[in-house]
Short mmCIF file of C-alpha atoms in Angstrom, two decimals:
data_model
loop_
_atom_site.label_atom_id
_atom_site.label_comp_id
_atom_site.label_asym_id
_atom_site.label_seq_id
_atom_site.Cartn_x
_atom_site.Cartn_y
_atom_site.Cartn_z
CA UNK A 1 273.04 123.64 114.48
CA UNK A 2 275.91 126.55 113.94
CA UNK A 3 277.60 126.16 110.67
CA UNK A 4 280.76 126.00 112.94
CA UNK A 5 279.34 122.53 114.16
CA UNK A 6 277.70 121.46 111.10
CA UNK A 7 281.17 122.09 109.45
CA UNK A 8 283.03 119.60 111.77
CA UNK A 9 280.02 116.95 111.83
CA UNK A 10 280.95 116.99 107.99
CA UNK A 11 284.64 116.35 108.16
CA UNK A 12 284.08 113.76 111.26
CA UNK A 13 282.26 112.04 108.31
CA UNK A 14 285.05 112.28 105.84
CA UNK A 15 287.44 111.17 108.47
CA UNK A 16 285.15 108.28 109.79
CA UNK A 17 284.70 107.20 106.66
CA UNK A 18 287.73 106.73 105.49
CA UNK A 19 288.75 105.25 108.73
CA UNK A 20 286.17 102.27 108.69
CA UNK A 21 285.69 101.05 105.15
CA UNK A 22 289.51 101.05 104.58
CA UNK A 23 290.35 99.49 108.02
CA UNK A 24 287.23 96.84 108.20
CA UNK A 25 285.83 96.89 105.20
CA UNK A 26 288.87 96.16 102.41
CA UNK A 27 290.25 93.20 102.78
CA UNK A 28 294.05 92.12 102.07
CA UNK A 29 296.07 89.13 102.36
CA UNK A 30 299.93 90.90 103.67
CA UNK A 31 301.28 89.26 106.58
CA UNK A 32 300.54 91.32 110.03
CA UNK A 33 298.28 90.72 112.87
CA UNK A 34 295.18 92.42 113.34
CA UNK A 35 296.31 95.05 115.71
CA UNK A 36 294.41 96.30 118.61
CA UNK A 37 294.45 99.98 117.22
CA UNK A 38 293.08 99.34 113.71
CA UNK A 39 290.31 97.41 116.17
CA UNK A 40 289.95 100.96 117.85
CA UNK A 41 290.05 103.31 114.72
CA UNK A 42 287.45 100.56 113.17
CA UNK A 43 284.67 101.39 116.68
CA UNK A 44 285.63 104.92 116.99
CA UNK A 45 284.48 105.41 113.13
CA UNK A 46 281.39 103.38 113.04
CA UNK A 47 279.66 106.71 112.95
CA UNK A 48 280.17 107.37 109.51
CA UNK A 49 277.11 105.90 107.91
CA UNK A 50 274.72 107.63 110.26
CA UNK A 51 276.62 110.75 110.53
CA UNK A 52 275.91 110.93 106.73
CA UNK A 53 271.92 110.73 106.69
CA UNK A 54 271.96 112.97 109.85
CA UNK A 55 273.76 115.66 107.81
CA UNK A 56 271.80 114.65 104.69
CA UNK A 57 268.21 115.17 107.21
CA UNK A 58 269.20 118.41 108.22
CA UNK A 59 270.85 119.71 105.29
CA UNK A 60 267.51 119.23 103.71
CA UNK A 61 264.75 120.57 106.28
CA UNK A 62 263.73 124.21 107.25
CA UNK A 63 262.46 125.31 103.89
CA UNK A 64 259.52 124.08 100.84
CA UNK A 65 260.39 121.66 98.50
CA UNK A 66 258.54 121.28 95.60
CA UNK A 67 258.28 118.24 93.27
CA UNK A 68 261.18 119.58 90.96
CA UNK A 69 263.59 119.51 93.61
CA UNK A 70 262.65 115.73 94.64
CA UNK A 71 262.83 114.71 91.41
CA UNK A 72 266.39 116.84 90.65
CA UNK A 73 267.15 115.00 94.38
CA UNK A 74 266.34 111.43 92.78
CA UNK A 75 268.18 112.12 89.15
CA UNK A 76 270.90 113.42 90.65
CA UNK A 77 271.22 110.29 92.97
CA UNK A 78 270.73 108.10 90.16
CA UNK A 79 273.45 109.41 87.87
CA UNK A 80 276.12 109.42 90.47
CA UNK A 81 275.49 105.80 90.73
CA UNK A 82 275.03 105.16 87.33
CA UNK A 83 278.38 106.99 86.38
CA UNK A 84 280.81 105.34 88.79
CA UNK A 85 279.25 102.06 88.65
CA UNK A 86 279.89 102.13 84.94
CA UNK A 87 283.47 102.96 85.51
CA UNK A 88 283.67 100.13 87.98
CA UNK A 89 282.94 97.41 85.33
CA UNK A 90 284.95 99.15 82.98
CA UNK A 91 288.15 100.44 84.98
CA UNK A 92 290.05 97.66 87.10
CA UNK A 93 291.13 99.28 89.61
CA UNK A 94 288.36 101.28 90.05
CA UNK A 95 286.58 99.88 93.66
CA UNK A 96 282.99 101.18 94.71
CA UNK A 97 282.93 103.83 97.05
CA UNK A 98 280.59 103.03 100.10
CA UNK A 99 277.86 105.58 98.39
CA UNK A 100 277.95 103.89 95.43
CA UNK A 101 276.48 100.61 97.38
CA UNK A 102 272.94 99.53 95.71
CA UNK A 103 271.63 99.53 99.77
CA UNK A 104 273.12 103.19 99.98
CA UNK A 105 271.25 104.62 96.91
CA UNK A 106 268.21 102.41 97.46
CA UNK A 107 268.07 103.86 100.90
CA UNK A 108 268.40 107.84 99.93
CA UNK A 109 265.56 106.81 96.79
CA UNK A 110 263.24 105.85 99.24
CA UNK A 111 263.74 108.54 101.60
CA UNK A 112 263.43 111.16 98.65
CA UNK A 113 260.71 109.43 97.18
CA UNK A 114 258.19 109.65 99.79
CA UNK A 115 260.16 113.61 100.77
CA UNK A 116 256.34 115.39 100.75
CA UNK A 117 255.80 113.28 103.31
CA UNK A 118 258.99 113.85 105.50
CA UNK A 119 258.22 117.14 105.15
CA UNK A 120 254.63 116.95 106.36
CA UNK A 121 255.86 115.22 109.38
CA UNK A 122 258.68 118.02 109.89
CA UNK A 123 255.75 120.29 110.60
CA UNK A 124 254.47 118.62 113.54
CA UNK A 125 257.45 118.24 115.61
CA UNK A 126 255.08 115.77 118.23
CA UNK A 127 254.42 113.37 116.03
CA UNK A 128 257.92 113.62 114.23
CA UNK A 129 259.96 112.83 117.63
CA UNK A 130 257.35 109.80 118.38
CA UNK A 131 257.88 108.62 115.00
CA UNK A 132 261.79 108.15 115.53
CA UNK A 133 261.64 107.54 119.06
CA UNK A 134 259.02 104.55 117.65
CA UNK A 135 262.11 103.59 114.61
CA UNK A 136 264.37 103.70 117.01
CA UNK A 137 262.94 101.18 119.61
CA UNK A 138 262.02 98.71 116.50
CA UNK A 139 265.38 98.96 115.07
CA UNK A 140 266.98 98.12 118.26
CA UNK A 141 264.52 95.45 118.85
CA UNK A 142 265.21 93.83 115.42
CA UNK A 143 269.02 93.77 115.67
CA UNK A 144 268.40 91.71 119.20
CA UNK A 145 266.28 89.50 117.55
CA UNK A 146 268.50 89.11 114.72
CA UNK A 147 271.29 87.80 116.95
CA UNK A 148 269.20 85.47 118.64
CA UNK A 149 266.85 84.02 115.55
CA UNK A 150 269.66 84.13 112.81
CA UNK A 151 268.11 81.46 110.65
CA UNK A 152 265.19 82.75 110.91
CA UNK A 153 263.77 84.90 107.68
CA UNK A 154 262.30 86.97 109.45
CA UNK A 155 265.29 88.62 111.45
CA UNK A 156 267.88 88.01 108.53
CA UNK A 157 267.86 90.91 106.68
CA UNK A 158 271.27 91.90 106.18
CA UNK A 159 272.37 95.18 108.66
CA UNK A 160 273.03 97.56 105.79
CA UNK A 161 269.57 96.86 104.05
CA UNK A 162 268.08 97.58 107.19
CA UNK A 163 266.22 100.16 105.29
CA UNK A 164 264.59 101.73 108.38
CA UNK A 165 267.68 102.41 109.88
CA UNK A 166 268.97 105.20 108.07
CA UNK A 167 264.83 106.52 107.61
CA UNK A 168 265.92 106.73 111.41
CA UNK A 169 268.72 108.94 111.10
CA UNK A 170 267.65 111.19 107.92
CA UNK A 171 264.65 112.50 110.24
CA UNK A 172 267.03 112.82 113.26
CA UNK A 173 268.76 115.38 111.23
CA UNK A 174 265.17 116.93 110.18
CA UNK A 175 263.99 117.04 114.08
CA UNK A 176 267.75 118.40 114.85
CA UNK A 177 266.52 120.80 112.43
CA UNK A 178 263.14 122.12 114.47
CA UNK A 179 264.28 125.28 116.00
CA UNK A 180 262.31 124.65 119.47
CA UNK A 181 264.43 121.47 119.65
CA UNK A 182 267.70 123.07 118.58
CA UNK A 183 267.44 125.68 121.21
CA UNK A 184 267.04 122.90 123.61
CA UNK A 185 270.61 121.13 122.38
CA UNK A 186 271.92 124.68 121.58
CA UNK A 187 272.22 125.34 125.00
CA UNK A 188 276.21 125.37 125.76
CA UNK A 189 275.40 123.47 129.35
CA UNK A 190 273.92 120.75 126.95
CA UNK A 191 276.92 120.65 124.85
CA UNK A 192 279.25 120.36 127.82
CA UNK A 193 277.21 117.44 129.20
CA UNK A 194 277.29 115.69 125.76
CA UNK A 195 280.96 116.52 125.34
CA UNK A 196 282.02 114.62 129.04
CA UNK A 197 279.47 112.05 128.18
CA UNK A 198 281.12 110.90 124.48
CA UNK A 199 283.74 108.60 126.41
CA UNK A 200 281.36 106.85 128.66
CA UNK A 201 279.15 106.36 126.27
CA UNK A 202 282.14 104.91 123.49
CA UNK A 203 283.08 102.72 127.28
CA UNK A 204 279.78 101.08 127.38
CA UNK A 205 279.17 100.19 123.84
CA UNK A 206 282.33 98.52 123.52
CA UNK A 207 281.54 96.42 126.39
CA UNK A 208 278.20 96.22 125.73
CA UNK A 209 279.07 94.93 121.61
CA UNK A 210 282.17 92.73 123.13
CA UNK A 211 280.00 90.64 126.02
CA UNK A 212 276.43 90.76 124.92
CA UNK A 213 277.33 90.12 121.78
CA UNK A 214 279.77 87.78 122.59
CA UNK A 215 278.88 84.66 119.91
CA UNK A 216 279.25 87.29 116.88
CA UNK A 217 282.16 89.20 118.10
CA UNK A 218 283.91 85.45 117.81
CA UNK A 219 282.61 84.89 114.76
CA UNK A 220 283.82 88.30 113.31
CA UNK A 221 287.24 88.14 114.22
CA UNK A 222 287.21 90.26 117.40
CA UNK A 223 285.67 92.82 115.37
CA UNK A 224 282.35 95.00 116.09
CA UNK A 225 279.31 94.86 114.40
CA UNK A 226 277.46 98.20 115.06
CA UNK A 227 274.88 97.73 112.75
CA UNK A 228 273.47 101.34 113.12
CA UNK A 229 270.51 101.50 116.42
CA UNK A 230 273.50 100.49 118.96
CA UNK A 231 275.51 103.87 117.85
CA UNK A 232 272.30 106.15 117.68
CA UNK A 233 273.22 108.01 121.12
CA UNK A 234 276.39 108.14 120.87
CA UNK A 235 276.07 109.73 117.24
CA UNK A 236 273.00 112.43 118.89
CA UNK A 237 276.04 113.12 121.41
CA UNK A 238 279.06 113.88 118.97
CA UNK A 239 276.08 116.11 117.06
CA UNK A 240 275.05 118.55 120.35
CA UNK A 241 278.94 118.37 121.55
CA UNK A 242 279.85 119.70 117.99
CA UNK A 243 277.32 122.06 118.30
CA UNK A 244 278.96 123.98 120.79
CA UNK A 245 281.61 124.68 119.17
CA UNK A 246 281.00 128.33 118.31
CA UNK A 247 282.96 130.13 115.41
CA UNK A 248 284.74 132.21 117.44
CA UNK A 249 286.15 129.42 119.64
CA UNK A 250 288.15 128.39 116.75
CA UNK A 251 290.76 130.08 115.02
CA UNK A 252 290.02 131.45 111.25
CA UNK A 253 293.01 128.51 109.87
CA UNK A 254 291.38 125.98 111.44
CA UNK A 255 287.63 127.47 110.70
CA UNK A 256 288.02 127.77 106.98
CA UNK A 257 289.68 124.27 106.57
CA UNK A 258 287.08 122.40 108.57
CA UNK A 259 284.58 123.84 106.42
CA UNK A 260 286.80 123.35 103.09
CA UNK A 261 286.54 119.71 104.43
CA UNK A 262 282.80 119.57 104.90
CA UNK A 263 282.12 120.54 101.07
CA UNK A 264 283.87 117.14 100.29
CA UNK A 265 282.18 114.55 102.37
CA UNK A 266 279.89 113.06 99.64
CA UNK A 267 283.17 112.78 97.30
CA UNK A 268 284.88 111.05 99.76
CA UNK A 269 282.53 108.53 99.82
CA UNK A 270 282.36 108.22 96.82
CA UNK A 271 286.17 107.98 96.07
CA UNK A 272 288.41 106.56 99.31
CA UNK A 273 288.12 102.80 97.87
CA UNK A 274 289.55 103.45 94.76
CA UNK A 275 292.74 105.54 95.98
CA UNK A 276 292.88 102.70 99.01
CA UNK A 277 293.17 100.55 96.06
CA UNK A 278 295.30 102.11 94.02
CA UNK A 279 297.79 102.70 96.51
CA UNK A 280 298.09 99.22 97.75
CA UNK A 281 299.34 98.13 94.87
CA UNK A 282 302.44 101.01 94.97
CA UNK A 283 303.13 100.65 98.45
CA UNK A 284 303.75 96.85 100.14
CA UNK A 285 301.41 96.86 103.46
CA UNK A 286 303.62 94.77 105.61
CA UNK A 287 303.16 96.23 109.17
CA UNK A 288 300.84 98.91 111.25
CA UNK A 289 302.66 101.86 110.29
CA UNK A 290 302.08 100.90 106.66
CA UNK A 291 298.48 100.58 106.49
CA UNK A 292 298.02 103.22 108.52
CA UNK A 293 300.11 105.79 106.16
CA UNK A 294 297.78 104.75 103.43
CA UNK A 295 294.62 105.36 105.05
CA UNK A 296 296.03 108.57 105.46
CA UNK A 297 297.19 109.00 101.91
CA UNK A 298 293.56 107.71 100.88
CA UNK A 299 291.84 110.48 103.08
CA UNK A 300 294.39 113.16 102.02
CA UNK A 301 293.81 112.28 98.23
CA UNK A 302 290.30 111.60 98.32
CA UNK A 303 289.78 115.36 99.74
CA UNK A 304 291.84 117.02 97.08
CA UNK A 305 290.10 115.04 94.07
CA UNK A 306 286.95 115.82 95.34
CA UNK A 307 287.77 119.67 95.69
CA UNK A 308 288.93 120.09 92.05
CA UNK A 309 285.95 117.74 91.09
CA UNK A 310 283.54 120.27 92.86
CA UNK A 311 284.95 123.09 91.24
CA UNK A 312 283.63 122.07 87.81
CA UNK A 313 280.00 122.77 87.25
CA UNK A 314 279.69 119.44 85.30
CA UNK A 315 281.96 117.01 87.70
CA UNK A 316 280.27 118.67 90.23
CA UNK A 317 277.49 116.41 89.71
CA UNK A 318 279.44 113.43 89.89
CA UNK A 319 280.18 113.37 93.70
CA UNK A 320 277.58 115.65 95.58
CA UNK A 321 273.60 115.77 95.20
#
């Protein structure tokens, strides 16, 4: 992937983020309907979870990790969560970001705790595509048996904690990563395909979430459930279409903030709850426009305290790994 395309994969995160776990995610008692377009801001951004271990796959393959860096991986993971869950027992207003979910962290522990393993795997491309084609059929399987067998043990593990899930999408991002298969999606014919087929694709799974799906989407207010193998094309498409988007096709303003962006995804993971909550209390949420300003504030905010946090070698360490 072009660091043009990795770049906007990055902010799409930040965005998407922000987007979903202020929208669906935070709850509030002011006195509006839920509108049609927070409905459509809430499926347009259910990318953001796997968007994030995609980037996290790739940013991690092509080179030889040794045990040092797995362990610096798993410290690093551990005081992030450690710090601002502190602060969230201590500080009020404080909310926890969606990274700092025990599921989330549990989830990127495993995955770096059996790393020497992910990377044998990334060295035999073969068996490294069967493996996720194989996680991907099982985790679609399991959420279709989860709908139908929902009091069964079995099949009731909640969505999030769906463990092999995300395992699914970190080694997406380390296959993305193989150069014979990113000369295969590199191709700009590819891109252009992926690029028309985004909308169709967004089409079906609406309908397909909205009518199959049909006794949950009652039960959940309208809403959409997307628990993370219905999204898995859709999210390979955004990836290839980003892809190619080459540096030159974009003008140096609009290069250099995408990728000031990028650098901030983890922080804004970390941090778009709190400033969601913060700012809810200043400004009465009382209609569409409203809510919607604040989820803009939120992502606008979250950005900038995550830039002057990175620029500190010791706050660094709070908000990226």
């Amino acid at each position: 992937m072009n660091t043009t395309g990795l770049n906007i994969i990055k902010t799409l995160g930040c965005l998407t983020a922000v987007t979903f776990f202020t929208v669906y995610n935070t709850y509030d008692n002011y006195n509006y309907n839920y509108d049609s377009i927070l409905a459509f801001l809430t499926f347009i951004s259910a990318i953001a979870t796997p968007l994030f271990f995609v980037v996290t796959g790739y940013m991690d393959a092509g080179s030889q990790h040794t045990t040092e860096w797995q362990m610096k991986k798993i410290r690093s993971i551990l005081t992030i969560f450690i710090f601002w869950f502190s602060i969230y027992y201590l500080w009020g207003p404080y909310q926890k970001g969606y990274l700092i979910q025990p599921w989330f962290i549990f989830s990127l522990v495993i995955i770096y705790t059996f790393h020497p393993l992910v990377e044998w795997l990334a060295k035999r491309r073969v068996i490294l595509a069967a493996l996720v084609a194989g996680l991907l059929i099982f985790s679609f399987a399991y959420d279709l048996l989860a709908i139908y067998f929902t009091e069964h043990k079995t099949f009731s593990t909640p969505a999030q904690f769906r463990i092999w899930t995300w395992v699914l999408y970190y080694l997406t991002g380390q296959l993305l990563y193989d150069p014979v298969v990113s000369a295969l999606y590199g191709r700009p014919r590819v891109a252009k395909i992926a690029a028309i087929a985004i909308p169709f694709v967004y089409i079906f799974t609406w309908f397909y979430e909205k009518h199959f799906f049909f006794s949950i989407f009652n039960i959940e207010r309208n809403s959409f459930i997307l628990t993370g193998s219905q999204v898995y094309i859709l999210v390979v498409l955004i990836i290839i279409a980003a892809n190619g988007v080459k540096q030159d096709a974009t003008r140096l303003p609009v290069s250099e903030m995408v990728s000031s962006l990028g650098k901030t995804m983890t922080g804004v993971y970390i941090l778009h709850y709190t400033f969601f909550n913060l700012l809810i209390q200043w400004i009465p949420i009382n209609s569409l426009t409203a809510k919607l300003f604040v989820i803009l504030l939120t992502f606008l905010l979250s950005v900038l305290s995550s830039t002057l946090l990175l620029k500190n070698s010791i706050t660094k360490k709070l908000i990226t790994f």
